mmCIF file of C-alpha atoms in Angstrom:
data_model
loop_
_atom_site.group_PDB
_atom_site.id
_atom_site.type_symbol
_atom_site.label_atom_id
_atom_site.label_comp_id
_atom_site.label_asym_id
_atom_site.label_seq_id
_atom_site.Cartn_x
_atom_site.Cartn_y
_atom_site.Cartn_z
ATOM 1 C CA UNK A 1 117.003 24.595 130.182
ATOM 2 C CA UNK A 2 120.733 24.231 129.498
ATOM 3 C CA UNK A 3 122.524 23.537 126.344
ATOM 4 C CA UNK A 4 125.757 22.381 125.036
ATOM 5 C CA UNK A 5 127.907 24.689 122.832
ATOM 6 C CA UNK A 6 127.524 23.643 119.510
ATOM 7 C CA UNK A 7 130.735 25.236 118.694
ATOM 8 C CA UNK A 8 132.685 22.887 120.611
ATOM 9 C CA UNK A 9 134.183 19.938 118.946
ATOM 10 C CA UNK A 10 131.642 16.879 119.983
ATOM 11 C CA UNK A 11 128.379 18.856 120.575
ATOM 12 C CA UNK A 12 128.769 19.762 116.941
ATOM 13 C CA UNK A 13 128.927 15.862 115.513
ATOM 14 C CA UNK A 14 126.619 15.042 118.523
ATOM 15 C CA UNK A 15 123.920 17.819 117.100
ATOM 16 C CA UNK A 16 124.822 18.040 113.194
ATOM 17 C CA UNK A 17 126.682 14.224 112.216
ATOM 18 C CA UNK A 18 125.098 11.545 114.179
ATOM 19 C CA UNK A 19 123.190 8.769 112.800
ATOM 20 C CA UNK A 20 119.619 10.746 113.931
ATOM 21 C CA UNK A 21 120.868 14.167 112.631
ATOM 22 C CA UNK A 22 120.017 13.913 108.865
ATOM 23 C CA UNK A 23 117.240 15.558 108.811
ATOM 24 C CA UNK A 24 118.808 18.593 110.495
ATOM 25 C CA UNK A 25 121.852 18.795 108.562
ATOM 26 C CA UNK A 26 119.980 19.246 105.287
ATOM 27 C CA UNK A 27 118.264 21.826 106.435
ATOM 28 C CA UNK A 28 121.350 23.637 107.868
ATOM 29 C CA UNK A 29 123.533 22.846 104.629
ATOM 30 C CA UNK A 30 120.161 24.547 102.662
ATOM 31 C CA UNK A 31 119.830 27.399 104.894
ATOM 32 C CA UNK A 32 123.966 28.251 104.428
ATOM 33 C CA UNK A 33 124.880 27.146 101.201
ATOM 34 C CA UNK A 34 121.726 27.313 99.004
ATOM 35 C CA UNK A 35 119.953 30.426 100.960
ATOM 36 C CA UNK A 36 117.352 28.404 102.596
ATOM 37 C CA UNK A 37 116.236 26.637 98.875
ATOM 38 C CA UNK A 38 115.042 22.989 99.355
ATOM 39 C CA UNK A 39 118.206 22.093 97.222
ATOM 40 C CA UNK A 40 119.517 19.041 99.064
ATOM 41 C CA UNK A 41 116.553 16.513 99.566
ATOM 42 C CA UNK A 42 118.577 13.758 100.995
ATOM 43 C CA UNK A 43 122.526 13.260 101.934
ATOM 44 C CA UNK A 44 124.430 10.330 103.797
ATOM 45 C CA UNK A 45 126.244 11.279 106.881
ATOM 46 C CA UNK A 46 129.476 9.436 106.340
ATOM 47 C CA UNK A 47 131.086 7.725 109.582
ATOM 48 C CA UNK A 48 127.588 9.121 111.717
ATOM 49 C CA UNK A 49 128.841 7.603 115.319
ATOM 50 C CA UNK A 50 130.492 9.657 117.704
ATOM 51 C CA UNK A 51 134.096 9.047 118.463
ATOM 52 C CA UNK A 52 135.319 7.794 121.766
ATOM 53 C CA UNK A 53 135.921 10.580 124.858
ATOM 54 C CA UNK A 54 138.894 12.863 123.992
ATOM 55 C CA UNK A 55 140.785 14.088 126.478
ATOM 56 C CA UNK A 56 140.986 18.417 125.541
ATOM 57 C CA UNK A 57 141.138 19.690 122.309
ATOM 58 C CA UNK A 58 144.583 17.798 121.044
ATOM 59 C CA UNK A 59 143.776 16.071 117.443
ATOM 60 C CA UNK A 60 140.233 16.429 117.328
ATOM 61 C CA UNK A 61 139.351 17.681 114.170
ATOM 62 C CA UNK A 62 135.447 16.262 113.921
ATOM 63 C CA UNK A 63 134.348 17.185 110.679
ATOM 64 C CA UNK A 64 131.665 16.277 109.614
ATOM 65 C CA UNK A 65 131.222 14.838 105.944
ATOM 66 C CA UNK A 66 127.685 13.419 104.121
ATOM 67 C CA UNK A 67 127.361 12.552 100.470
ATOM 68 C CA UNK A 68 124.442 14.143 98.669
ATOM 69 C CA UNK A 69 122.175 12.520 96.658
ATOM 70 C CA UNK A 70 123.883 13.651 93.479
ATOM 71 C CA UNK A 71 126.981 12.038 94.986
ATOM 72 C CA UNK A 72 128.698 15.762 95.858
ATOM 73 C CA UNK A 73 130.637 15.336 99.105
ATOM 74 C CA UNK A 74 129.937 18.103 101.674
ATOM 75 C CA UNK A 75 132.476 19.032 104.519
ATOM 76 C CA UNK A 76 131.658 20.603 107.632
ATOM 77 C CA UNK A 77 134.293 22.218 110.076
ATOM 78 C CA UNK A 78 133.127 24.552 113.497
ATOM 79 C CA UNK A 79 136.835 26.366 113.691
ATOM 80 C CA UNK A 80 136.728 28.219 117.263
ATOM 81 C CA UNK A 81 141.067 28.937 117.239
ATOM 82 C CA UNK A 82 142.267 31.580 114.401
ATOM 83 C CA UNK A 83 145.430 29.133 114.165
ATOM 84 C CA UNK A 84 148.217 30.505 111.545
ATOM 85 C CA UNK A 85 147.773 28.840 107.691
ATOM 86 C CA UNK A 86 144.236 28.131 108.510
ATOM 87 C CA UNK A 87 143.067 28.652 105.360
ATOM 88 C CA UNK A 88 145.457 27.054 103.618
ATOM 89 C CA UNK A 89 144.815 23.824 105.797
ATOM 90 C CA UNK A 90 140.838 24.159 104.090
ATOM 91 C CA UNK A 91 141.901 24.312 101.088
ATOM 92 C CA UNK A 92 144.053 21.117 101.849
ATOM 93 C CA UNK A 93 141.177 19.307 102.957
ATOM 94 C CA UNK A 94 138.873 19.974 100.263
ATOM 95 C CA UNK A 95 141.313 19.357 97.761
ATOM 96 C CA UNK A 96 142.549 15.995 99.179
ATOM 97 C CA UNK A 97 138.470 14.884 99.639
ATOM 98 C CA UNK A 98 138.132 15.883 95.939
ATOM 99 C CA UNK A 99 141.280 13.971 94.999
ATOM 100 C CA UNK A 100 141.065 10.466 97.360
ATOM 101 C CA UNK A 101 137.656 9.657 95.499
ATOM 102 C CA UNK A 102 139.334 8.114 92.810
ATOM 103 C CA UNK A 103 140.873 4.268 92.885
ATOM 104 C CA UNK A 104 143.478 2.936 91.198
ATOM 105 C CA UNK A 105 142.401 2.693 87.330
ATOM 106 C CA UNK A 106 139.602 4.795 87.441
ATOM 107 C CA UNK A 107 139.202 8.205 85.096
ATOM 108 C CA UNK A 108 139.133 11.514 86.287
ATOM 109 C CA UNK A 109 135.234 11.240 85.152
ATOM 110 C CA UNK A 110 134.037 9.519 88.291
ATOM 111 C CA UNK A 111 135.415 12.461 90.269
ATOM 112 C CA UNK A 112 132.053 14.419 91.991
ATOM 113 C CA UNK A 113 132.277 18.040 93.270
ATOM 114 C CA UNK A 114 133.271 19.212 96.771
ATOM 115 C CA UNK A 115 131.790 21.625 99.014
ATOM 116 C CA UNK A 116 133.405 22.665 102.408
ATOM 117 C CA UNK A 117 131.582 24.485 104.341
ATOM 118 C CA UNK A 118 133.567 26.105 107.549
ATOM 119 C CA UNK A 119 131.888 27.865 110.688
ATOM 120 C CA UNK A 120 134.369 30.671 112.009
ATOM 121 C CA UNK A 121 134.161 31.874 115.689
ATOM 122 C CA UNK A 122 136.268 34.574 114.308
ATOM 123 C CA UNK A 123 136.695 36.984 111.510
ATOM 124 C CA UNK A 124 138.100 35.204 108.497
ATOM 125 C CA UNK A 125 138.089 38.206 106.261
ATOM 126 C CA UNK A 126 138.016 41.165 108.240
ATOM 127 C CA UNK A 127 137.960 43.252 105.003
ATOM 128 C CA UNK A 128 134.434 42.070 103.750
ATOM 129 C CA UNK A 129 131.608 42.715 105.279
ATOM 130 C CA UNK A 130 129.592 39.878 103.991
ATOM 131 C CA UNK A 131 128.425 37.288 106.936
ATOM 132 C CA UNK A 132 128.965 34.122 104.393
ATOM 133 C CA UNK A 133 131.549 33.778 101.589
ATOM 134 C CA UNK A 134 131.463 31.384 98.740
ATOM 135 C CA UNK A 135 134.461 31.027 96.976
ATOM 136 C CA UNK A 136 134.780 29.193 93.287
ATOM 137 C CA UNK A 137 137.412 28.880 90.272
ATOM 138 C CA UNK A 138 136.736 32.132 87.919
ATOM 139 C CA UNK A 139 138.799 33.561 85.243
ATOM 140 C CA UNK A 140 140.579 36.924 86.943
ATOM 141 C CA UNK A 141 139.707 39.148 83.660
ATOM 142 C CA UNK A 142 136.395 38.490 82.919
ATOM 143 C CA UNK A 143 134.705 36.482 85.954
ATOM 144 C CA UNK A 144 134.328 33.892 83.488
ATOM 145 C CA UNK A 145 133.647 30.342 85.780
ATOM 146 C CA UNK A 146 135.672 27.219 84.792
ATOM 147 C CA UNK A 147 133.788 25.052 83.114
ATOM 148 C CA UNK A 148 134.604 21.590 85.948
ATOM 149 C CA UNK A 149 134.293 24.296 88.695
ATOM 150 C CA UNK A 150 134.325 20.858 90.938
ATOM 151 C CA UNK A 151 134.999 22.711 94.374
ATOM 152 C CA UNK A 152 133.184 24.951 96.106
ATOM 153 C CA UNK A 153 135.253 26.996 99.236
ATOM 154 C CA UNK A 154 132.090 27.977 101.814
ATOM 155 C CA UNK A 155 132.966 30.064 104.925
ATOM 156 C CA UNK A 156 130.040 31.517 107.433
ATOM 157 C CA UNK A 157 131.764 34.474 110.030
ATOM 158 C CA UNK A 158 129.518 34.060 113.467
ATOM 159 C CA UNK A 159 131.317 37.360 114.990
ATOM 160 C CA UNK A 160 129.634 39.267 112.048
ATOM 161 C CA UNK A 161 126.160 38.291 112.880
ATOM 162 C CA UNK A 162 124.875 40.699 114.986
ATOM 163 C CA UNK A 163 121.380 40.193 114.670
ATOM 164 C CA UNK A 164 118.513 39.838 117.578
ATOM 165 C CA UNK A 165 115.834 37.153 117.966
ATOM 166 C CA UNK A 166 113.404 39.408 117.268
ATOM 167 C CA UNK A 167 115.404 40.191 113.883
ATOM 168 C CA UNK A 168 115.527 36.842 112.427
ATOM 169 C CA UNK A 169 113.804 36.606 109.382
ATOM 170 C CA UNK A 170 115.422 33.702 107.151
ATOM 171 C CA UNK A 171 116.059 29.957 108.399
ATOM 172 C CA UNK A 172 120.131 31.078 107.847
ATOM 173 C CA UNK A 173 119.468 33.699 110.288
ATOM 174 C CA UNK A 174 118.071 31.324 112.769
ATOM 175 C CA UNK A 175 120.489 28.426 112.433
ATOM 176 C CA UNK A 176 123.439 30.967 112.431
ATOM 177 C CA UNK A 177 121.663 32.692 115.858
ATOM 178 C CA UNK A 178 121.589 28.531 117.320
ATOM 179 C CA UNK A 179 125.353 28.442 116.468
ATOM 180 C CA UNK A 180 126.113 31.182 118.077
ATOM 181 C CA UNK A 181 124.077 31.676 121.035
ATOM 182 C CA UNK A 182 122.609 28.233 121.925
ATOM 183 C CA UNK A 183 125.186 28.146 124.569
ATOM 184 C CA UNK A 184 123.610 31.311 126.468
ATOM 185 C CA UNK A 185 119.745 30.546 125.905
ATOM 186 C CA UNK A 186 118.047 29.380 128.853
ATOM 187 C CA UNK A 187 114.812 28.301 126.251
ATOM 188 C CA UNK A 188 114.000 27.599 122.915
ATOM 189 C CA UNK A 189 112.868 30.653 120.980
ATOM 190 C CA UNK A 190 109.382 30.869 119.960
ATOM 191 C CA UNK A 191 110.838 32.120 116.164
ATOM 192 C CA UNK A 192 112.954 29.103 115.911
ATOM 193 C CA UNK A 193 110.928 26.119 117.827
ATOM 194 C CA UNK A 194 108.477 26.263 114.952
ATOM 195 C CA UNK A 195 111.193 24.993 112.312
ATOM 196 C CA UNK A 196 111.664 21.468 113.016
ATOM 197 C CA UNK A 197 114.623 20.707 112.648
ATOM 198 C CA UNK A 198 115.792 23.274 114.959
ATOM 199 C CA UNK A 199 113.591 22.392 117.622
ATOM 200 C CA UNK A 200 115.562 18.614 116.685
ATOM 201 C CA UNK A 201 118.624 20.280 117.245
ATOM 202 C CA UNK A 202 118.065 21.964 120.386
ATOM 203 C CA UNK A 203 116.621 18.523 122.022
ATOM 204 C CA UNK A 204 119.556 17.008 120.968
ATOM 205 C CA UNK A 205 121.538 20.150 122.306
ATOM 206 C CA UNK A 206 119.626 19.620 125.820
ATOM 207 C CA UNK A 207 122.311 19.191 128.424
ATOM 208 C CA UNK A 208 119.756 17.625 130.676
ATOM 209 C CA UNK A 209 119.701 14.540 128.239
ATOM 210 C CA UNK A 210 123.281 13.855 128.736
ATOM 211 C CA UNK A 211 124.922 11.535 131.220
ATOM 212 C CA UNK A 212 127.007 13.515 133.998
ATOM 213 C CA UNK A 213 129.937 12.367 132.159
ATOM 214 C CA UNK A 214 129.326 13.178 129.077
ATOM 215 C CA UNK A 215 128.458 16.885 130.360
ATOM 216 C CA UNK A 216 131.670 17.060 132.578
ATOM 217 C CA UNK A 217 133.776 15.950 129.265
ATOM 218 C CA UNK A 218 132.154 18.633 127.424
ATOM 219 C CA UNK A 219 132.228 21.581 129.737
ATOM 220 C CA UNK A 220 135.983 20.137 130.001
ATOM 221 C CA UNK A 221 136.283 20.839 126.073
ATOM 222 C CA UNK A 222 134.104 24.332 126.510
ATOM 223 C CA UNK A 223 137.014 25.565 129.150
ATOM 224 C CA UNK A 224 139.884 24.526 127.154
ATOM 225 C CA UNK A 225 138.692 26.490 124.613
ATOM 226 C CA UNK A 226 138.844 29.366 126.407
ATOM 227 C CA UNK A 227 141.970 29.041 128.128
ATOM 228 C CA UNK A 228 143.768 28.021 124.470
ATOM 229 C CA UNK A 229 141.790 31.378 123.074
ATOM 230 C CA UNK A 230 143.404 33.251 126.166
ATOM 231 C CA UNK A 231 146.804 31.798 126.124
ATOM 232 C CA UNK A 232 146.921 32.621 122.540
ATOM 233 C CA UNK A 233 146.139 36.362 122.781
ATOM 234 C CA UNK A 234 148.143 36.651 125.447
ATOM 235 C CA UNK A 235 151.426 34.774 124.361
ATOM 236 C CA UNK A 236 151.220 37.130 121.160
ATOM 237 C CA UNK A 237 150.729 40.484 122.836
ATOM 238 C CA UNK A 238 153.618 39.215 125.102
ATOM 239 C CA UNK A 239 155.321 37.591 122.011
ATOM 240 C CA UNK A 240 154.940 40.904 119.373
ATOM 241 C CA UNK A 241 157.205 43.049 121.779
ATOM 242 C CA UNK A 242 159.852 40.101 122.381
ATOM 243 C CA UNK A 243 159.951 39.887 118.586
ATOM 244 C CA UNK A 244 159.944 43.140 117.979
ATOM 245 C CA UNK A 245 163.180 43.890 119.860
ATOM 246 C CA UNK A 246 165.169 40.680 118.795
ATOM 247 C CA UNK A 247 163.769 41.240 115.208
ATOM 248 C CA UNK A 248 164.865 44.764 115.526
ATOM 249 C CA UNK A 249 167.679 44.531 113.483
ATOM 250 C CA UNK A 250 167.213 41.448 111.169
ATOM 251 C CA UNK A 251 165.272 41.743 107.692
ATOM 252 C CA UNK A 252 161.619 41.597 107.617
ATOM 253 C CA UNK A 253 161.393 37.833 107.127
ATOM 254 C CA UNK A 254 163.643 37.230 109.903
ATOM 255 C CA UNK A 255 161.650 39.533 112.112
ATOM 256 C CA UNK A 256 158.492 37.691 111.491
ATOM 257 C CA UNK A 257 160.233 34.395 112.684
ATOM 258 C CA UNK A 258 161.426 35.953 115.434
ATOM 259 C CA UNK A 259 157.717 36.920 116.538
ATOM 260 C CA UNK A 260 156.529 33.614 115.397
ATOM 261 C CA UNK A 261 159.393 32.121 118.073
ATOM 262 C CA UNK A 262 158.827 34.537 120.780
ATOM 263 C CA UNK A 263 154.862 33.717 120.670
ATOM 264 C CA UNK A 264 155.866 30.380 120.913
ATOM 265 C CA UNK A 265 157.895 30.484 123.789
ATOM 266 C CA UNK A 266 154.801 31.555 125.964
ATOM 267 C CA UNK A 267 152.834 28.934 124.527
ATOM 268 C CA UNK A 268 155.116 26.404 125.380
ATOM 269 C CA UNK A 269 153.647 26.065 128.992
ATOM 270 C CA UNK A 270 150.115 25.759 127.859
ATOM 271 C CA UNK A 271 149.486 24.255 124.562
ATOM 272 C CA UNK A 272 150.730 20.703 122.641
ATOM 273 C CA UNK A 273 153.273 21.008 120.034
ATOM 274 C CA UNK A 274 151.030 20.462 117.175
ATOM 275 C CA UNK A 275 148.374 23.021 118.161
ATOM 276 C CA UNK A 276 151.631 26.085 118.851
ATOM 277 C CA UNK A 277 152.420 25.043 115.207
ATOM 278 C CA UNK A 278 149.040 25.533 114.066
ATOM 279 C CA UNK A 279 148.964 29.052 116.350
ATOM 280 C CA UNK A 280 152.319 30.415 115.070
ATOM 281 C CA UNK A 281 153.257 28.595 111.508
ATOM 282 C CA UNK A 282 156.361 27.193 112.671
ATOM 283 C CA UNK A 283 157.134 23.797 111.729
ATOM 284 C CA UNK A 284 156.343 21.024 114.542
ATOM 285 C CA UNK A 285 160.456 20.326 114.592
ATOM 286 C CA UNK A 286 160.803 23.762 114.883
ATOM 287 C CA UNK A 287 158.352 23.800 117.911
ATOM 288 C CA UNK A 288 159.975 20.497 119.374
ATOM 289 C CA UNK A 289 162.976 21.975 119.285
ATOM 290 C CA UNK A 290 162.331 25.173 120.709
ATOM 291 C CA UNK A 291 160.674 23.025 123.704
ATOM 292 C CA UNK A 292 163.966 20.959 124.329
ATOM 293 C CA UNK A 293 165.663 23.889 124.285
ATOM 294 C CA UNK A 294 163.804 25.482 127.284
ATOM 295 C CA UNK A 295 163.767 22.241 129.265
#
């Protein structure tokens, strides 16, 4: 068998936020968040049907969003590209979901909590070694937690899971080993088949139950991935040493705009404005400038 790579914009709504996923994404959103605990017994996938065929990776952020039971809203991102101001842009979004429930007239009462939850194909905290991260509102001195502590900040690192099938022990373990090897597996492991949902998920992740254009569209997604992951790390070994010497003399700010510029230079080839923003922090007029400049 062949599957689709979860981690890829689509295949993750196709597998975790269509309109026959439910069942699987409360048991993923208990395995990550509540550490496998039947917490969530029943959620609404908000806007469950698959958007129309997008060409590449340009403006296709797919989250995925349900409402529990209790009314919480739950976010879902897979983030594959370490773009600059990443976190800052989840933070955004959770605070703007908390903040759009209310209408016009209505008291800050009705307002339920917020969890995102965020998949990372790369290190989001390189100095802490914990897998996944849950982040809340405390008091600095005393840990003390705010009393309305309405939004909860949820990050799962796939690079730091380094476990084997063998290995697995919890049903985290095993939905974090389908994100990040489902892609490779030529079967269903015999650990993981046993859990339904997961054996759900990897049906549903079964390449050979997609139409030939649906798989050509995603293996088009899968390698324009890779090539914006390559051009990336490449335009910013090439663009540190270009900064380097025309930041050479300017202040430390300066410098670091310098690099930002010179990285996005040897993007401009490759990428769409709005994603060599994203990559380098520079403002999209600073990007669209820089582009009319070189042509």
């Amino acid at each position: 068998m062949i599957f689709i790579n979860p981690k890829t914009d689509y295949a993750f709504k196709k597998i975790f936020g269509s309109s026959e996923s439910t069942d699987i994404l409360i048991s993923f959103l208990n395995a990550l968040i509540y550490e496998g605990n039947p917490t969530i017994e029943d959620l609404e996938i908000i806007n469950p049907n698959l958007p129309p065929k997008v060409e590449g990776l340009k403006d296709t952020y797919l989250d995925v969003k349900a409402k529990l039971s209790d009314g919480t809203l739950v976010i879902i991102e897979m983030q594959v590209l370490n773009v600059q101001s990443f976190g800052k842009r989840v933070l955004y979004n959770a605070a703007k979901t908390y903040a759009s429930q209310l209408r016009a007239g209505e008291g800050y009462r009705m307002l339920k909590p917020v969890i995102a939850l965020t998949i990372t194909d790369f290190e989001m905290f390189p100095n802490s070694a914990n897998l996944i991260s849950r982040f809340v509102y405390k008091e600095v001195k005393t840990n003390l937690t705010y009393p309305e502590n309405d939004v909860d900040l949820v990050f799962v690192e796939l690079p730091k899971f380094r476990k084997e099938e063998q290995q697995l022990e919890t049903i985290a373990d095993k939905w974090i080993y389908f994100m990040k090897y489902a892609r490779s597996l030529t079967s269903v492991p015999e650990t993981m088949d046993s859990i339904p949902e997961i054996h759900k998920a990897f049906e549903i992740a079964n390449q050979a139950k997609l139409s030939r254009e649906e798989v050509a569209d995603l293996e088009s997604r899968e390698q324009s991935i890779y090539d914006q992951q390559g051009a990336i790390i490449k335009a910013a070994e090439e663009g540190r040493e270009e900064g380097r010497e025309e930041g050479r003399e300017a202040g430390r700010e300066e410098g670091q705009r310098e690099k930002a510029i010179a990285i996005a230079r040897q993007l401009l080839s490759r990428l769409d404005d709005e994603t060599i923003s994203q990559t380098t922090g520079l403002s999209l007029e600073d990007v669209r400038n820089l582009r009319g400049s070189n042509s």
